[in-house]
XYZ file of N, CA and C in Angstrom:
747
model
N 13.719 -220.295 -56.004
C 13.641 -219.553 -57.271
C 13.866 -220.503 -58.444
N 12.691 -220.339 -59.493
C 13.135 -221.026 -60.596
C 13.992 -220.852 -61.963
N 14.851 -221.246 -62.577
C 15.975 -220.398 -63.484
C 15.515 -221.327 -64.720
N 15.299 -220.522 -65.441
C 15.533 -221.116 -67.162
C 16.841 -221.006 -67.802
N 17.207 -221.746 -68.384
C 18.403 -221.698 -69.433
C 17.994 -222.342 -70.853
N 18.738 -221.557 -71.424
C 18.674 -222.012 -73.058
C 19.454 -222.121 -73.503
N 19.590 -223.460 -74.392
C 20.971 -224.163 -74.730
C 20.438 -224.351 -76.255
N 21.550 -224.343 -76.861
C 21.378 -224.268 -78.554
C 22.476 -225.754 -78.871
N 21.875 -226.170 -80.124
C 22.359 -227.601 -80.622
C 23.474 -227.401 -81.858
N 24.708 -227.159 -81.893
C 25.529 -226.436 -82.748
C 26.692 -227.826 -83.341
N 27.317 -227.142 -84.350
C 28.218 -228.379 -84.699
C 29.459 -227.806 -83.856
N 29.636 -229.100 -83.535
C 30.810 -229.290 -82.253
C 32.355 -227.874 -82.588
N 32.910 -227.850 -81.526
C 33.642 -226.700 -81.976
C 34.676 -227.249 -82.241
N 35.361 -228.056 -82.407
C 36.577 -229.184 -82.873
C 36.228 -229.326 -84.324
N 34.914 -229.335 -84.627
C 35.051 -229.951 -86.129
C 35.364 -228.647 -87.675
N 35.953 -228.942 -88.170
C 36.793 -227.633 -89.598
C 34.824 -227.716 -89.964
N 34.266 -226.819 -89.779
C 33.341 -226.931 -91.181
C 33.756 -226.252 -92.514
N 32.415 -227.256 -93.544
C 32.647 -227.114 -94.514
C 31.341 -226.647 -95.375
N 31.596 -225.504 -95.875
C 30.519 -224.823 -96.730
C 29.914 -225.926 -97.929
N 28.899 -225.864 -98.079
C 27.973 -226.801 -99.330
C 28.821 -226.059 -100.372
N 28.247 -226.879 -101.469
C 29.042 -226.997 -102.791
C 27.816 -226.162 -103.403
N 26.889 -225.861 -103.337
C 25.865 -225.234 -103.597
C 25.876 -223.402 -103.278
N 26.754 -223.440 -102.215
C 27.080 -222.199 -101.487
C 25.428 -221.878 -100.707
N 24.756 -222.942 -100.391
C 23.373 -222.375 -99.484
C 23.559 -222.365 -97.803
N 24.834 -222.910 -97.559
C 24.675 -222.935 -96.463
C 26.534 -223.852 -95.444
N 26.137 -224.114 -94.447
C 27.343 -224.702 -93.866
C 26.616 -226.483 -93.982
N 27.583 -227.426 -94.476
C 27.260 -228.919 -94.569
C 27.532 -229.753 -93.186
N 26.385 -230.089 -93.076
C 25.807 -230.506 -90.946
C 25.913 -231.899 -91.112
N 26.010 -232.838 -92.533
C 25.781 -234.175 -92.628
C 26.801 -234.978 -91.916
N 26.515 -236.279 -91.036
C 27.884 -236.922 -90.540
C 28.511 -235.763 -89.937
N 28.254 -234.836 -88.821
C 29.049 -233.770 -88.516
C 28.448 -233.829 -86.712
N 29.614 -234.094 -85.956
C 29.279 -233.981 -84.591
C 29.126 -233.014 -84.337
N 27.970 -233.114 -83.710
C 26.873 -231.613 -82.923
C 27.083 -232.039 -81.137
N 26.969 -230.815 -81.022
C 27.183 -230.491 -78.826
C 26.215 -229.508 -78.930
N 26.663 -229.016 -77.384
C 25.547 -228.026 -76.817
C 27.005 -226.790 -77.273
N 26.439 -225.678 -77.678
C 26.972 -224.602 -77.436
C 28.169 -224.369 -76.417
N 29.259 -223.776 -76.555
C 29.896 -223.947 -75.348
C 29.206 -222.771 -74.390
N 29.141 -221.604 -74.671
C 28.104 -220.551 -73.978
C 27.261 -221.155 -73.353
N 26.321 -222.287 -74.027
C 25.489 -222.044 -72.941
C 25.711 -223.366 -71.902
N 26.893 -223.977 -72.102
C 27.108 -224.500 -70.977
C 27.534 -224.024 -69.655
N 28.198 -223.082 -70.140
C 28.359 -222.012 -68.919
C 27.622 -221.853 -68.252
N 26.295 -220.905 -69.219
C 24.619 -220.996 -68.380
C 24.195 -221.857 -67.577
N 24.599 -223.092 -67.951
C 23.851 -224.239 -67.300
C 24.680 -224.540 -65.779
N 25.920 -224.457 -66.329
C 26.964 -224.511 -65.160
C 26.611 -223.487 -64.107
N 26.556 -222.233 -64.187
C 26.132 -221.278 -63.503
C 24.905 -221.678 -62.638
N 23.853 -221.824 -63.393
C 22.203 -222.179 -62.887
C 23.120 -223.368 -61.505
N 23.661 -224.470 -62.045
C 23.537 -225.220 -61.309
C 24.520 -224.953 -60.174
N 25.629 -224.098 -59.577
C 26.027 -223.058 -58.824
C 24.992 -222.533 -57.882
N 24.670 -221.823 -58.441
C 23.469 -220.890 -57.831
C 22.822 -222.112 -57.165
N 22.400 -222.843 -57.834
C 21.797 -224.244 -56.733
C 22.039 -224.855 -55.581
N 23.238 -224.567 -56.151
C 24.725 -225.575 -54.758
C 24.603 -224.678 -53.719
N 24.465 -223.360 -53.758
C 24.552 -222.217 -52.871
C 23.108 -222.028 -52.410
N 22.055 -222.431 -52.995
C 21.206 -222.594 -51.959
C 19.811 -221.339 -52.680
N 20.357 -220.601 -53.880
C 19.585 -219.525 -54.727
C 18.840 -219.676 -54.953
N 18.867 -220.990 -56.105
C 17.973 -221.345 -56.957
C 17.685 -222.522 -56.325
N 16.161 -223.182 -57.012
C 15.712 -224.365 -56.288
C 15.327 -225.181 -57.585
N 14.860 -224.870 -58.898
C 14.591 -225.305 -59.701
C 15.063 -224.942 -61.270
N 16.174 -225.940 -62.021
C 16.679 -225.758 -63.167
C 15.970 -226.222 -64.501
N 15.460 -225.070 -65.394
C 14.718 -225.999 -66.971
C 15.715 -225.354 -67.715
N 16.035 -226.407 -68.838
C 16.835 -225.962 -69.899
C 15.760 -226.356 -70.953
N 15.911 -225.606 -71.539
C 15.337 -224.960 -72.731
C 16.216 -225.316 -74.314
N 15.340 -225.842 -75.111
C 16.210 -225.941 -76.272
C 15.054 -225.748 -77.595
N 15.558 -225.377 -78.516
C 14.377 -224.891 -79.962
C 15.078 -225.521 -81.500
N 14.142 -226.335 -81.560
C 14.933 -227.200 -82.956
C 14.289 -228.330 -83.334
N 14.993 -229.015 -84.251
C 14.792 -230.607 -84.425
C 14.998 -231.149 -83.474
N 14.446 -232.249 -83.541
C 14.244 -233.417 -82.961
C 15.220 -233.721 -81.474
N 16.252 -234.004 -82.685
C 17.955 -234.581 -81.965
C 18.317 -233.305 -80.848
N 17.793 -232.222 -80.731
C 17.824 -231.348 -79.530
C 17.743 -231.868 -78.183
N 16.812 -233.301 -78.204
C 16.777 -233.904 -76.812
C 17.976 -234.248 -76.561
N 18.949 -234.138 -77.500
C 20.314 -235.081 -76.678
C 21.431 -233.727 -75.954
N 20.833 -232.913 -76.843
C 21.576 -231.512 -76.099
C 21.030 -231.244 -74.655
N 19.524 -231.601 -74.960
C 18.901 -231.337 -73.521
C 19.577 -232.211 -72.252
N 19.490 -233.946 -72.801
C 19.763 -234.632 -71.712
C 21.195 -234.254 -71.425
N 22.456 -233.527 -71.924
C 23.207 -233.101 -71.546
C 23.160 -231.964 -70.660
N 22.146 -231.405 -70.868
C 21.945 -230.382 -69.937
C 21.553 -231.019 -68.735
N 20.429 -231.856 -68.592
C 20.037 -232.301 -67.482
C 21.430 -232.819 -66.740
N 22.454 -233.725 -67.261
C 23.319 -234.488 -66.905
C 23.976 -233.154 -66.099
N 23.944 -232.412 -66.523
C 24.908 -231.372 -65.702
C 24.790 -230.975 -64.689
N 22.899 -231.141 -64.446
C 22.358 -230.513 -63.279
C 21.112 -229.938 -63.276
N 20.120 -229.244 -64.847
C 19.051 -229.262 -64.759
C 17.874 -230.519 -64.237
N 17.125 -229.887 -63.508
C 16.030 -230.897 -63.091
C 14.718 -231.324 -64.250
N 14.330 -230.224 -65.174
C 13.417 -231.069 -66.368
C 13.994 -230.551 -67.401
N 13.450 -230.648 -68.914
C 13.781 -229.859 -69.976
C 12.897 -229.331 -70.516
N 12.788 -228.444 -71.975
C 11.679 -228.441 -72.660
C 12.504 -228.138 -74.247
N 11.265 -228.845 -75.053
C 12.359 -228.820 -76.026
C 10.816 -228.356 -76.997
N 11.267 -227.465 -77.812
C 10.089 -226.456 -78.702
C 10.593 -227.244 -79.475
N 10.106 -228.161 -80.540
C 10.484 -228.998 -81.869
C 9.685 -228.179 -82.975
N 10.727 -228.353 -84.025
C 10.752 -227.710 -85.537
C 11.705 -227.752 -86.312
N 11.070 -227.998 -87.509
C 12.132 -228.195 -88.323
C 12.631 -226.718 -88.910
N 12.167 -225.471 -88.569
C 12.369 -224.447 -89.827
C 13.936 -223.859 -89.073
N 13.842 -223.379 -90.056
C 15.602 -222.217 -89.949
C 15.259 -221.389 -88.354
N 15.963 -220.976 -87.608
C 15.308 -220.513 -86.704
C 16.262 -219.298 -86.531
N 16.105 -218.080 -86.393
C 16.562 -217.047 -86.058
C 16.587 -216.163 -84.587
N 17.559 -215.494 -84.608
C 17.511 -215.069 -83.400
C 15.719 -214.569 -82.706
N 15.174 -213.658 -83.461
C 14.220 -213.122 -83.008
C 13.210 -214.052 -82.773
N 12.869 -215.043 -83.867
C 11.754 -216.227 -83.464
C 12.247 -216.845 -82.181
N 14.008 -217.737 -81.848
C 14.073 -217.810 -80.580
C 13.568 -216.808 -79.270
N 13.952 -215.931 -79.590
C 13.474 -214.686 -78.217
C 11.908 -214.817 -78.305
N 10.543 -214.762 -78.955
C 9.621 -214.878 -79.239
C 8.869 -216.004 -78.899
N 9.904 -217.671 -78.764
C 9.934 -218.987 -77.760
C 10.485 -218.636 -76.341
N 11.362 -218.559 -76.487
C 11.565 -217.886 -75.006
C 11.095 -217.340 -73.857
N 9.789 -216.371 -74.918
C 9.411 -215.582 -74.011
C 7.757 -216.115 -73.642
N 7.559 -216.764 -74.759
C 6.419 -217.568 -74.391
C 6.534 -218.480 -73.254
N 7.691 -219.124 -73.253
C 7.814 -220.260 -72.245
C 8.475 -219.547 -70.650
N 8.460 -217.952 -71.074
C 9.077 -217.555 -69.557
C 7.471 -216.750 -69.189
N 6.814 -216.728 -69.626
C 5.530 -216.354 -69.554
C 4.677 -217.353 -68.997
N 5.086 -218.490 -69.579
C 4.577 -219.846 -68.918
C 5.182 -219.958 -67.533
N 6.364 -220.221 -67.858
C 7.001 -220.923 -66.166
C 7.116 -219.653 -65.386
N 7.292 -218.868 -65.504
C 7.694 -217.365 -65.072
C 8.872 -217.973 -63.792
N 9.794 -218.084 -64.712
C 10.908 -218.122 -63.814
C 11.706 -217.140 -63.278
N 12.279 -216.546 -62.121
C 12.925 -215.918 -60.948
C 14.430 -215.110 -61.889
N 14.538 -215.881 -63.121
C 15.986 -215.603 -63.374
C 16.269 -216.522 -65.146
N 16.502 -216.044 -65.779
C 16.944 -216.607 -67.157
C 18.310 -216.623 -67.432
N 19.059 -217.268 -67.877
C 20.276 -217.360 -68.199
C 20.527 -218.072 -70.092
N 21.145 -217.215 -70.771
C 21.724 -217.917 -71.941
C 23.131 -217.635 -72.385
N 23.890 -217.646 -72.932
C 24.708 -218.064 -73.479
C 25.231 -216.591 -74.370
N 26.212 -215.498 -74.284
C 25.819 -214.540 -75.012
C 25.949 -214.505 -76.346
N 26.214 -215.497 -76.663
C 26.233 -216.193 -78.778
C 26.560 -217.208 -78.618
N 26.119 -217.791 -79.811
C 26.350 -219.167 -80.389
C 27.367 -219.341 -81.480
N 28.135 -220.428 -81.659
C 29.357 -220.347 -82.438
C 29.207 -220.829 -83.560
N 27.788 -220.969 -83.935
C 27.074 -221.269 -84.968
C 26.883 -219.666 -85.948
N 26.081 -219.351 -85.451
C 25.466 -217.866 -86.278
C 26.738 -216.692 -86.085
N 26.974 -216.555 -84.287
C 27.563 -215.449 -83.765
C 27.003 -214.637 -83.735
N 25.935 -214.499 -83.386
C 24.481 -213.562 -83.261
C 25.034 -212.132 -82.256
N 24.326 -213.142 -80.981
C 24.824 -212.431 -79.928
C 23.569 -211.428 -79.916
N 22.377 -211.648 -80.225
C 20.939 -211.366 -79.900
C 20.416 -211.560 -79.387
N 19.831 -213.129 -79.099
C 18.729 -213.391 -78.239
C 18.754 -212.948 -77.058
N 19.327 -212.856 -76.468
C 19.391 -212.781 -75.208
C 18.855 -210.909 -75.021
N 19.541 -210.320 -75.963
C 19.000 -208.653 -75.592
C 17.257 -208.589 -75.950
N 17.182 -209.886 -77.163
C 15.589 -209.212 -77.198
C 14.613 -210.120 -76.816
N 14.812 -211.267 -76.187
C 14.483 -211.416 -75.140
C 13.397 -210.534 -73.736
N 14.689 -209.722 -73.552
C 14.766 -208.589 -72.655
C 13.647 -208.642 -72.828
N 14.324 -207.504 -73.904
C 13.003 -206.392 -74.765
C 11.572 -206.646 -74.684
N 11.515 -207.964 -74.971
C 10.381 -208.061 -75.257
C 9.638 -208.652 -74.115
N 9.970 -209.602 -73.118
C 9.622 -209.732 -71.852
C 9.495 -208.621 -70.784
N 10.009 -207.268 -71.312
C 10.244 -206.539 -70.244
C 10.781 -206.857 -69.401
N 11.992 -207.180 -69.293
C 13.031 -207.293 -68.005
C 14.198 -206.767 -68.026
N 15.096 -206.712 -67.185
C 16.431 -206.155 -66.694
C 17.370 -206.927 -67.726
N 18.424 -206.360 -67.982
C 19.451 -207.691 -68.291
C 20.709 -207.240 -68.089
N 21.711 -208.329 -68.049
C 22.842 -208.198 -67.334
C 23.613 -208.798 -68.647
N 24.525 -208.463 -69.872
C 25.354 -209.185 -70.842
C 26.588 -209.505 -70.362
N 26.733 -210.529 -70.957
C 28.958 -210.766 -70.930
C 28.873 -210.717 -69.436
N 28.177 -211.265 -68.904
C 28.760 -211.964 -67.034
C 29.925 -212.948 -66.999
N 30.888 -212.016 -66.288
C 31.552 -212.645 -65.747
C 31.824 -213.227 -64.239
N 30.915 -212.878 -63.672
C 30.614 -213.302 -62.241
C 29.249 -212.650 -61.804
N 28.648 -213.751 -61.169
C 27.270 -213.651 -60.844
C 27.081 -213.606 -59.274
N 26.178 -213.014 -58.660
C 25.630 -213.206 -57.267
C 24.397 -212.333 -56.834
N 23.610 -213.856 -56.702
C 22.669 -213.571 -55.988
C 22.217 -213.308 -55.058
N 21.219 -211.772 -54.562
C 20.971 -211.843 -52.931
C 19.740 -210.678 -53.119
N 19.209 -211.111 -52.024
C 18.310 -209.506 -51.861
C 17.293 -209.204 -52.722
N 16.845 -210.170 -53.707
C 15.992 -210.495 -55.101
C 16.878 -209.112 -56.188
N 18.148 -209.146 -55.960
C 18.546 -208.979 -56.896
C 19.928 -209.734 -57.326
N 20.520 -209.190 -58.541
C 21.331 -210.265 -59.286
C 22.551 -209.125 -59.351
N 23.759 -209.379 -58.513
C 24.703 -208.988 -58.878
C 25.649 -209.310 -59.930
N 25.872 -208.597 -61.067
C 26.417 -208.956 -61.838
C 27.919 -208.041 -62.511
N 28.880 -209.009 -62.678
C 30.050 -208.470 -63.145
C 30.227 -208.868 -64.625
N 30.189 -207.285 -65.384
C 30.369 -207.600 -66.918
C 32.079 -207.278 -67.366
N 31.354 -207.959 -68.691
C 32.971 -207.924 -69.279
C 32.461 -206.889 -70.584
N 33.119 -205.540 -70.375
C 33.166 -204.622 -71.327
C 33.969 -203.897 -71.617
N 34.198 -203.456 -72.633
C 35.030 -202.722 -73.577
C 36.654 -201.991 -73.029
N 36.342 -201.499 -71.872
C 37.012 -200.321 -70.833
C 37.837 -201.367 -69.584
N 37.275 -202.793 -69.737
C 37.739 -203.745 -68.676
C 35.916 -204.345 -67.799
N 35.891 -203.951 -66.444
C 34.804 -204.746 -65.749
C 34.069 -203.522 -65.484
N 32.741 -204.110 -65.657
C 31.583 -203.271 -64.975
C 30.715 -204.156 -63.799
N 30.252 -203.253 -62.785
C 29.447 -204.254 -61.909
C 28.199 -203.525 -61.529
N 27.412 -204.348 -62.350
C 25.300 -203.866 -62.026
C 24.631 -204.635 -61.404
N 23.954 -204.283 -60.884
C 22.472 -204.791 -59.879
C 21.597 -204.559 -60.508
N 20.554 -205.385 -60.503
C 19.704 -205.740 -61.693
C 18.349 -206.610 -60.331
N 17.253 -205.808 -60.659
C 16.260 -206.454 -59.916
C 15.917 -207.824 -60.830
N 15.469 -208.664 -60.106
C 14.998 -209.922 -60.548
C 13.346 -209.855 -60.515
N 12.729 -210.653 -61.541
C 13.828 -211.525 -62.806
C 14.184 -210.664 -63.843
N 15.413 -211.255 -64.153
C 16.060 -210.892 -65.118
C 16.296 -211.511 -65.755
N 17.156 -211.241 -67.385
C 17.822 -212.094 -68.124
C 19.285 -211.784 -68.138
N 20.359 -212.808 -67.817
C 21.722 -212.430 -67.810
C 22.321 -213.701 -69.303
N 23.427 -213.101 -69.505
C 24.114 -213.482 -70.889
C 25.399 -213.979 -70.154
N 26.097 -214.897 -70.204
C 26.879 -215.503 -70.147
C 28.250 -215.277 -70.579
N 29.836 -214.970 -70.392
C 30.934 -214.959 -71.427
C 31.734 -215.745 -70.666
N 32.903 -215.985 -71.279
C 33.661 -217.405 -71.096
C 34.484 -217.263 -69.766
N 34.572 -215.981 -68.921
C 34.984 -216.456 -67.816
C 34.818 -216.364 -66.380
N 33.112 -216.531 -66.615
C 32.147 -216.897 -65.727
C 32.565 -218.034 -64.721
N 32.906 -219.025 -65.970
C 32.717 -220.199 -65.246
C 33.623 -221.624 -66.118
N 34.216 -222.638 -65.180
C 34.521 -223.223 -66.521
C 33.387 -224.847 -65.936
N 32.639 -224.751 -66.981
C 31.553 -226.624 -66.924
C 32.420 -227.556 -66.166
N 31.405 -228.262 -65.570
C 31.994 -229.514 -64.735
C 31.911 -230.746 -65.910
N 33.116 -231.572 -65.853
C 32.824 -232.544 -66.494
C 31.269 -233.748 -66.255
N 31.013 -234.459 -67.425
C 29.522 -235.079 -67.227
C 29.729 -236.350 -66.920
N 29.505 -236.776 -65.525
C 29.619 -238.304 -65.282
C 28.669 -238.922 -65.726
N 29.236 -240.050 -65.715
C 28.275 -241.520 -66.208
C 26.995 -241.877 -65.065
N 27.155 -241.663 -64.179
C 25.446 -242.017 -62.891
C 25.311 -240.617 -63.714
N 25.553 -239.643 -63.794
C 24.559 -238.470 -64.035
C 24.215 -238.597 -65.944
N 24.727 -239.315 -66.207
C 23.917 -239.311 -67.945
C 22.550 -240.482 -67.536
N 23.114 -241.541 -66.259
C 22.215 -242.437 -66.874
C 21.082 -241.553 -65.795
N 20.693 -240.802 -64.676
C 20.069 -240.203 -64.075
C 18.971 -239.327 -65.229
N 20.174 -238.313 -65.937
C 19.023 -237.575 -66.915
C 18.378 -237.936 -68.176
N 18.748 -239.895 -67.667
C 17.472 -240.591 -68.822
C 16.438 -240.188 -68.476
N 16.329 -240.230 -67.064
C 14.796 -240.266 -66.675
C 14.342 -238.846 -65.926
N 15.030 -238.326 -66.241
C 14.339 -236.618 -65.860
C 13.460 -236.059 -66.875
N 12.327 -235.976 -66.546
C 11.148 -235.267 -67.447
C 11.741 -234.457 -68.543
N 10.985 -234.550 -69.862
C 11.505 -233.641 -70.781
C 10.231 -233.613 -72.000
N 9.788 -232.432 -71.714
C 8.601 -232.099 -72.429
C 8.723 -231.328 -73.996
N 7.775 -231.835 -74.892
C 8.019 -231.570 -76.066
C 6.646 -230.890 -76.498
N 6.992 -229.572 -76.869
C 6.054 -228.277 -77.653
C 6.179 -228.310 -78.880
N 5.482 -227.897 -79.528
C 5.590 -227.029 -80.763
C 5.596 -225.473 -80.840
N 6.104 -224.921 -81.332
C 5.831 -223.614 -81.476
C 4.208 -222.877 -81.503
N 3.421 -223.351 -82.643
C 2.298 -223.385 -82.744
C 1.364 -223.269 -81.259
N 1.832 -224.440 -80.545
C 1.302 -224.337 -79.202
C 1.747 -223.456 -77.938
N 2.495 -222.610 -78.346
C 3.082 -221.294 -78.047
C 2.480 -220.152 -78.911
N 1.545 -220.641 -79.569
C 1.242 -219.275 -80.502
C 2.231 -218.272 -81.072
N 3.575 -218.810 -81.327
C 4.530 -217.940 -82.039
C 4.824 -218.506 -83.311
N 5.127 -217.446 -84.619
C 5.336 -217.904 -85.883
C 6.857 -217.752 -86.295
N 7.496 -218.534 -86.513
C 8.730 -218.894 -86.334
C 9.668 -218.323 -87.870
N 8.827 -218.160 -88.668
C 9.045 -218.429 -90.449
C 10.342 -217.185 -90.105
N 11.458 -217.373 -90.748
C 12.517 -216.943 -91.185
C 11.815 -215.537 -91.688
N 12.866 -214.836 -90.830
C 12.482 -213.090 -91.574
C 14.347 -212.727 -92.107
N 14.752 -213.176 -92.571
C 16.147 -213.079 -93.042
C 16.782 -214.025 -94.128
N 16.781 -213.775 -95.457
C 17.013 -215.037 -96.182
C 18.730 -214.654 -96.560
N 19.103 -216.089 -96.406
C 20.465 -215.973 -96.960
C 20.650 -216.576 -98.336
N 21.564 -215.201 -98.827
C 21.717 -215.829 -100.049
C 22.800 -216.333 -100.851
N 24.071 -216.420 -99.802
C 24.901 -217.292 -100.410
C 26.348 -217.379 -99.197
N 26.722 -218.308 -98.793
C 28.019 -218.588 -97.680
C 28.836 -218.781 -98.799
N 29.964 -218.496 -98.386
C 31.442 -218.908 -98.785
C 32.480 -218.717 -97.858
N 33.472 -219.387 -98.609
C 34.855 -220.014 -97.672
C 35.654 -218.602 -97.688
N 36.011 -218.097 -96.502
C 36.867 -216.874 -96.556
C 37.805 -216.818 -97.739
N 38.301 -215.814 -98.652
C 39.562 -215.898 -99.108
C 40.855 -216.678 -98.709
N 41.583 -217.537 -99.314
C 42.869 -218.016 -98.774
C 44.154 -216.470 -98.486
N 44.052 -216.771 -97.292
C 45.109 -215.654 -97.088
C 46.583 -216.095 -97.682
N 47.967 -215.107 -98.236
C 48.450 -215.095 -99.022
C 49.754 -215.257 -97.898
N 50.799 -216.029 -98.124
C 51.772 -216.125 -97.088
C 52.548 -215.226 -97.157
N 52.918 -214.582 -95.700
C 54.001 -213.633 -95.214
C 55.172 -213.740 -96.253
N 55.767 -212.544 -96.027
C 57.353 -212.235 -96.351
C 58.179 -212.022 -95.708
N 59.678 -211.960 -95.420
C 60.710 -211.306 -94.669
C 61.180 -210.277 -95.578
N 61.161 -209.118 -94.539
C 62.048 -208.085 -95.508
C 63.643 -207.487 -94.784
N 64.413 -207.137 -95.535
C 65.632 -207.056 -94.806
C 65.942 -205.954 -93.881
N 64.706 -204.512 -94.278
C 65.146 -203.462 -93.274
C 63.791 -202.687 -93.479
N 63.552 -201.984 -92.611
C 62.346 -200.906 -92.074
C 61.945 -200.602 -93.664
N 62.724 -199.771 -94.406
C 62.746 -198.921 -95.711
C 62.006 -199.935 -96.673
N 62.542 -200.892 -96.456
C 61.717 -201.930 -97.967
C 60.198 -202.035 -97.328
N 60.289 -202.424 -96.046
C 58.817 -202.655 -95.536
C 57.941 -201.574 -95.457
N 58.501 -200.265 -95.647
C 57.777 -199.009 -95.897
C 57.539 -198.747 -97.149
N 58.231 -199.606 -98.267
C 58.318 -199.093 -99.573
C 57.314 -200.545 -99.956
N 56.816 -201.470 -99.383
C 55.757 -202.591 -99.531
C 54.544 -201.681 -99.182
N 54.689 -201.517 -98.278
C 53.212 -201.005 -97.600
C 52.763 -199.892 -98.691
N 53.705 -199.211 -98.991
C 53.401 -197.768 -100.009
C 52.726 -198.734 -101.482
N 53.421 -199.198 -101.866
C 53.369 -199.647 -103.512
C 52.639 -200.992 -103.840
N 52.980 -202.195 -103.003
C 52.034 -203.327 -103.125
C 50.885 -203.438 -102.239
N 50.828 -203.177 -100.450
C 50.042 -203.137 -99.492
C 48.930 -202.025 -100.014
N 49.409 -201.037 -100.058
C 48.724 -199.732 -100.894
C 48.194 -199.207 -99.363
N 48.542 -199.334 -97.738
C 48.086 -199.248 -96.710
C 48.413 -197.436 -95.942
N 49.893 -197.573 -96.485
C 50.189 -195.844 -96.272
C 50.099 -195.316 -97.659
């Protein structure tokens, strides 16, 4: 069975960002970028399912500029066998991703899709449902444990009430949450290995999908500075805050 994953190129999650001075946007300059932590999971998972004998063939998938190949060859390093990387420079939104996606699962028609259920970039937490939608397939969100058998995909979600567990005919698309799985660290034979693992470069265009931003933003800013705590000496004053300054009761 062949599994797609899609990995997104985000600024690293260690680094404070910092909003432009312009207020158009978050400032990416001199700013270390990784793969998503989500969808390393994905990738971690895919390559699981491998070890066990499921899956036989891993593509990771990535949609962006250029410098996306280095997210990719991290992916490969992990355990995918080729990549594909849709290059563009435009803003890219959830729905144009699902719209690549689905072109390229139309192409490979892979057994099983896996992404990431948001990015810590946007915090979407879309693609992956419309996707679905629009491929017509099953989907499984917020997996927290996966298993495959029987051409279907057992899956354990993480929802609201605690765990849910669905069966889902394959292929499907499943969404990823953080305690699926935790990534294997990336050795050095396996970075210098996914130098040379195939990694093919599209355009959108050659997918016949139009990518142009259907969502304009029109201005980021830095949350409010929150205002530092108080001590109060007994229940009564802290009821008589909440009444008169909090304004909450």
């Amino acid at each position: 069975m062949k599994v797609l994953v899609a990995v997104k190129r985000v600024v690293d999650y260690n680094v404070k960002v910092r909003v432009k001075s312009d207020n158009t946007g978050v400032d990416i300059a001199n700013v270390k970028m990784s793969m998503n932590p989500f969808d390393e999971i994905a990738i971690e998972e895919a390559v699981r399912l491998k070890e066990k004998g499921a899956v036989t063939e891993i593509i990771a998938v990535s949609c962006g500029v250029t410098q996306c190949q280095e997210t990719l060859r991290t992916a490969m390093a992990i355990g995918a066998d080729r990549a594909i990387l849709v290059e563009t420079s435009e803003e890219l939104q959830p729905l144009a991703v699902a719209k690549l996606l689905k072109a390229l699962v139309d192409k490979e028609q892979p057994g099983l899709v896996i992404l990431g259920k948001q990015a810590i970039d946007d915090d979407c937490n879309q693609t992956g449902q419309m996707l679905a939608a629009l491929a017509h397939l099953p989907q499984a969100t917020f997996a927290s444990k996966v298993e495959i058998a029987d051409g279907k995909a057992n899956v354990t979600r993480e929802v609201d009430g605690g765990l849910e567990t669905i069966a889902v005919n394959l292929p499907a698309i499943i969404t990823t949450d953080l305690r699926l799985n935790e990534p294997r660290y990336v050795t050095l034979p396996n970075i210098m290995k996914a130098k040379k693992k195939p990694l093919e470069v599209v355009k959108p265009e050659d997918l016949g999908v139009n990518v142009a931003p259907r969502i304009k933003t029109l201005k980021v800013s830095e949350p409010p500075q929150r205002s530092a705590g108080i001590k109060v000496p007994d229940v009564a004053t802290l009821v008589a805050k909440l009444k008169t300054e909090a304004k909450v009761i």
